[in-house]
Amino acid sequence: MINENSSIAIFGLGHMGLPTAALLAESGLRVRGVDINIKNVEIINSGHSPIMEPGLDELVKKTVEKDLLSATTDSKEAVANSQIIMVIVPTPVDRNKKSDLSAVISACRSISENLKKEHLVIIESTVPPGTCQKLVVPLLEKSGLKAGQDFKVAYTPERALPNNTLYEMAHNARVIGGIDSESTQMASSLYERITDGEIIMVKNLVTAEMVKLMENTYRDTNIALANEMALVCSALDVDAIEAIQAANHHPRVNIHTPGPGVGGHCLSIDPYFIVETALENGVDTPLIRTSREVNEAMPGEVSKIVQSALEDMGKTIEGSEIGILGVAYKGNVADARETPAKPLIKNLIKKGANVVVNDPYVFPDIINSWGAEIVDLKRALLSDCVVLVTDHDLYLNIKPSMITNGLIVCTRPVLDRETFQKGGVTFKGVGRR
Ligand code: SAJ
């Protein structure tokens, strides 16, 4: 059973792995993080977080100084010296929207080489349903040990919201499914150390895997509905945000917020895991697929709004300068994975626009690789058309007088249309003509 002397090896020190490692270390357990990124391993061992997340840098510093948290690239040593092994590595989709489980496979191979009796292996990575039973367990059993009998296996999805990760990890309910009830119980006693949220033990591994995918697919599908409603509202000259807010006064209605598209490593990927596994099992999922299509089409819709707004002002998109505010996938984060800003920028450049970008959070190399020029905020506001893509707090103070050429496309409902119109600025947005 888990006690104060238990040691944990955590594979993957990314956006979810590092906060988990730091919280478990703070609870008094010795945590050895394993990552292939040597630079990040060094940053962590120097007492800092390579990931921007409120409170994380301080927590890493505190736990490294107490010698409870450390990082390494040596998986063998980490597994050999631990009783619990966790896998929190990324699981993207490939070009064909099929799951790429190479990081999970590689972690499980390393674990199986050093697996011992009584080890508890916990998978947290988001995976297509059935992966633990059909892929993880056979890989681990290559050790010659038998899952359930010799070592324990549990799956528990991470459900914390980036930019509020530490709080949510410590307070959200946690869903756990194990290969047997002892595995579930053992994993549960581990998470009790870091969360005061409810621990929900489900029947088996695949149920826990499915829960995670259902949550993110629910959100993606609802955002798609909001985006489609917004496009209809726009055609009818209805302010979509006003209409959605009014509709949401109904006690059983909760329409989500339309925007430039759905980004991040979760909502834009996880639904495809259901689509893939459903198909393998003879089930079509048209609603989930269509929701993805709707959300993936949104950057193109924003580009059309920009183009027609410029044309209404007697300009062409070709040769115009477009100032993009924010390229992170959502406000106040540095993460640009799957961001809708990327296809939007590429689409505008293809149409002949000169795109300049302001985002103090996102690494310049990423933005440059899309063919856009990085500028300061003042310069971005000088553009023919300013497009607010990400609702970073620093953009909330933008005033009409700052929009030099009198045109802003606001893809998030964070700036007040009337204020800008009164200030003589043409104000367009998703769901607003
Ligand atoms: N978005 C909209 N409209 C909305 C809500 C979000 O356009 O009404 C967009 C955001 O701008 C962003 C994307 O969707 O581009 C995703 O943002 P998010 O804040 O909805 O979610 P994530 O990806 O940061 O985190 C999600 C969370 N899942 C759910 O809320 C069901 C989080 O709890 C998960 O832990 C995380 O995915 C994950 O790791 O899977």
Tab-separated table of N, CA, C and O and ligand atoms in Angstrom, residues 158-162 212 215-216 219 223 256-257 261-263 266-267 270 329-330 412, ligand 1:
chain	number	residue	atom	x	y	z
A	158	GLU	N	-6.788	13.021	-16.472
A	158	GLU	CA	-6.543	14.354	-15.915
A	158	GLU	C	-7.645	15.272	-16.426
A	158	GLU	O	-7.966	15.281	-17.596
A	159	ARG	N	-8.260	16.033	-15.528
A	159	ARG	CA	-9.407	16.851	-15.939
A	159	ARG	C	-9.246	18.311	-15.572
A	159	ARG	O	-10.195	19.100	-15.625
A	160	ALA	N	-8.023	18.698	-15.183
A	160	ALA	CA	-7.797	20.086	-14.748
A	160	ALA	C	-7.738	21.019	-15.951
A	160	ALA	O	-7.308	20.636	-17.042
A	161	LEU	N	-8.150	22.246	-15.729
A	161	LEU	CA	-8.194	23.252	-16.791
A	161	LEU	C	-6.885	24.036	-16.817
A	161	LEU	O	-6.513	24.659	-15.819
A	162	PRO	N	-6.174	24.000	-17.982
A	162	PRO	CA	-4.950	24.805	-18.070
A	162	PRO	C	-5.211	26.255	-17.659
A	162	PRO	O	-6.264	26.817	-17.951
A	212	LYS	N	-13.289	10.467	-19.896
A	212	LYS	CA	-12.470	11.611	-20.309
A	212	LYS	C	-12.867	12.097	-21.707
A	212	LYS	O	-13.049	13.292	-21.956
A	215	GLU	N	-16.249	13.857	-21.857
A	215	GLU	CA	-16.246	15.235	-21.328
A	215	GLU	C	-15.774	16.235	-22.386
A	215	GLU	O	-16.418	17.246	-22.640
A	216	ASN	N	-14.630	15.929	-22.991
A	216	ASN	CA	-14.085	16.890	-23.954
A	216	ASN	C	-14.899	16.927	-25.248
A	216	ASN	O	-15.011	17.979	-25.884
A	219	ARG	N	-17.911	19.141	-24.713
A	219	ARG	CA	-17.587	20.571	-24.807
A	219	ARG	C	-17.343	20.981	-26.268
A	219	ARG	O	-17.832	22.007	-26.722
A	223	ILE	N	-19.528	23.705	-28.350
A	223	ILE	CA	-18.918	24.908	-28.943
A	223	ILE	C	-19.262	24.960	-30.434
A	223	ILE	O	-19.543	26.025	-30.984
A	256	HIS	N	-22.748	27.421	-25.441
A	256	HIS	CA	-21.370	27.845	-25.182
A	256	HIS	C	-21.043	29.119	-25.950
A	256	HIS	O	-21.918	29.708	-26.588
A	257	THR	N	-19.785	29.515	-25.900
A	257	THR	CA	-19.391	30.801	-26.477
A	257	THR	C	-18.769	30.608	-27.858
A	257	THR	O	-17.784	29.856	-27.981
A	261	GLY	N	-12.569	29.356	-33.287
A	261	GLY	CA	-12.283	27.929	-33.475
A	261	GLY	C	-11.767	27.368	-32.164
A	261	GLY	O	-11.497	28.114	-31.225
A	262	VAL	N	-11.654	26.056	-32.106
A	262	VAL	CA	-11.280	25.380	-30.854
A	262	VAL	C	-9.827	24.921	-30.933
A	262	VAL	O	-9.459	24.186	-31.841
A	263	GLY	N	-9.023	25.384	-29.991
A	263	GLY	CA	-7.615	24.989	-29.993
A	263	GLY	C	-7.251	24.205	-28.751
A	263	GLY	O	-8.105	23.782	-27.969
A	266	CYS	N	-6.496	19.296	-26.273
A	266	CYS	CA	-7.515	18.377	-25.745
A	266	CYS	C	-8.780	18.315	-26.613
A	266	CYS	O	-9.048	17.320	-27.259
A	267	LEU	N	-9.535	19.424	-26.606
A	267	LEU	CA	-10.832	19.400	-27.290
A	267	LEU	C	-10.708	19.162	-28.782
A	267	LEU	O	-11.602	18.590	-29.409
A	270	ASP	N	-9.299	14.965	-28.759
A	270	ASP	CA	-9.960	13.836	-28.086
A	270	ASP	C	-11.189	13.285	-28.824
A	270	ASP	O	-11.393	12.064	-28.846
A	329	TYR	N	-3.933	29.430	-27.729
A	329	TYR	CA	-5.241	28.822	-28.022
A	329	TYR	C	-6.360	29.381	-27.147
A	329	TYR	O	-7.533	29.268	-27.494
A	330	LYS	N	-5.989	29.995	-26.012
A	330	LYS	CA	-6.989	30.699	-25.205
A	330	LYS	C	-6.269	31.747	-24.363
A	330	LYS	O	-5.027	31.789	-24.328
A	412	ARG	N	-13.822	37.154	-29.940
A	412	ARG	CA	-14.248	36.710	-28.594
A	412	ARG	C	-15.142	37.807	-28.009
A	412	ARG	O	-14.879	38.987	-28.224
B	1	SAJ	N1	-13.706	27.637	-26.388
B	1	SAJ	C1	-14.678	28.258	-27.156
B	1	SAJ	N2	-15.904	28.460	-26.593
B	1	SAJ	C2	-16.209	28.058	-25.325
B	1	SAJ	C3	-15.224	27.438	-24.560
B	1	SAJ	C4	-13.978	27.228	-25.119
B	1	SAJ	O1	-14.455	28.636	-28.304
B	1	SAJ	O2	-17.360	28.278	-24.896
B	1	SAJ	C5	-12.381	27.350	-26.973
B	1	SAJ	C6	-11.207	27.997	-26.234
B	1	SAJ	O3	-11.019	29.304	-26.662
B	1	SAJ	C7	-10.070	27.069	-26.619
B	1	SAJ	C8	-10.750	25.701	-26.684
B	1	SAJ	O4	-12.124	25.971	-26.833
B	1	SAJ	O5	-9.545	27.388	-27.891
B	1	SAJ	C9	-10.515	24.814	-25.466
B	1	SAJ	O6	-10.511	25.603	-24.280
B	1	SAJ	P1	-11.216	25.153	-22.909
B	1	SAJ	O7	-10.946	26.208	-21.923
B	1	SAJ	O8	-12.623	24.782	-23.164
B	1	SAJ	O9	-10.519	23.779	-22.551
B	1	SAJ	P2	-8.991	23.290	-22.400
B	1	SAJ	O10	-8.614	22.608	-23.688
B	1	SAJ	O11	-8.084	24.336	-21.911
B	1	SAJ	O12	-9.182	22.180	-21.258
B	1	SAJ	C10	-10.104	21.118	-21.475
B	1	SAJ	C11	-10.997	21.003	-20.230
B	1	SAJ	N3	-12.117	20.089	-20.525
B	1	SAJ	C12	-13.387	20.423	-20.233
B	1	SAJ	O13	-13.715	21.476	-19.772
B	1	SAJ	C13	-14.419	19.374	-20.503
B	1	SAJ	C14	-10.178	20.517	-19.040
B	1	SAJ	O14	-11.005	20.296	-17.929
B	1	SAJ	C15	-9.417	19.235	-19.403
B	1	SAJ	O15	-8.624	18.773	-18.335
B	1	SAJ	C16	-8.522	19.538	-20.581
B	1	SAJ	O16	-9.365	19.927	-21.689
B	1	SAJ	C17	-7.741	18.299	-20.942
B	1	SAJ	O17	-6.558	18.212	-20.540
B	1	SAJ	O18	-8.301	17.378	-21.537
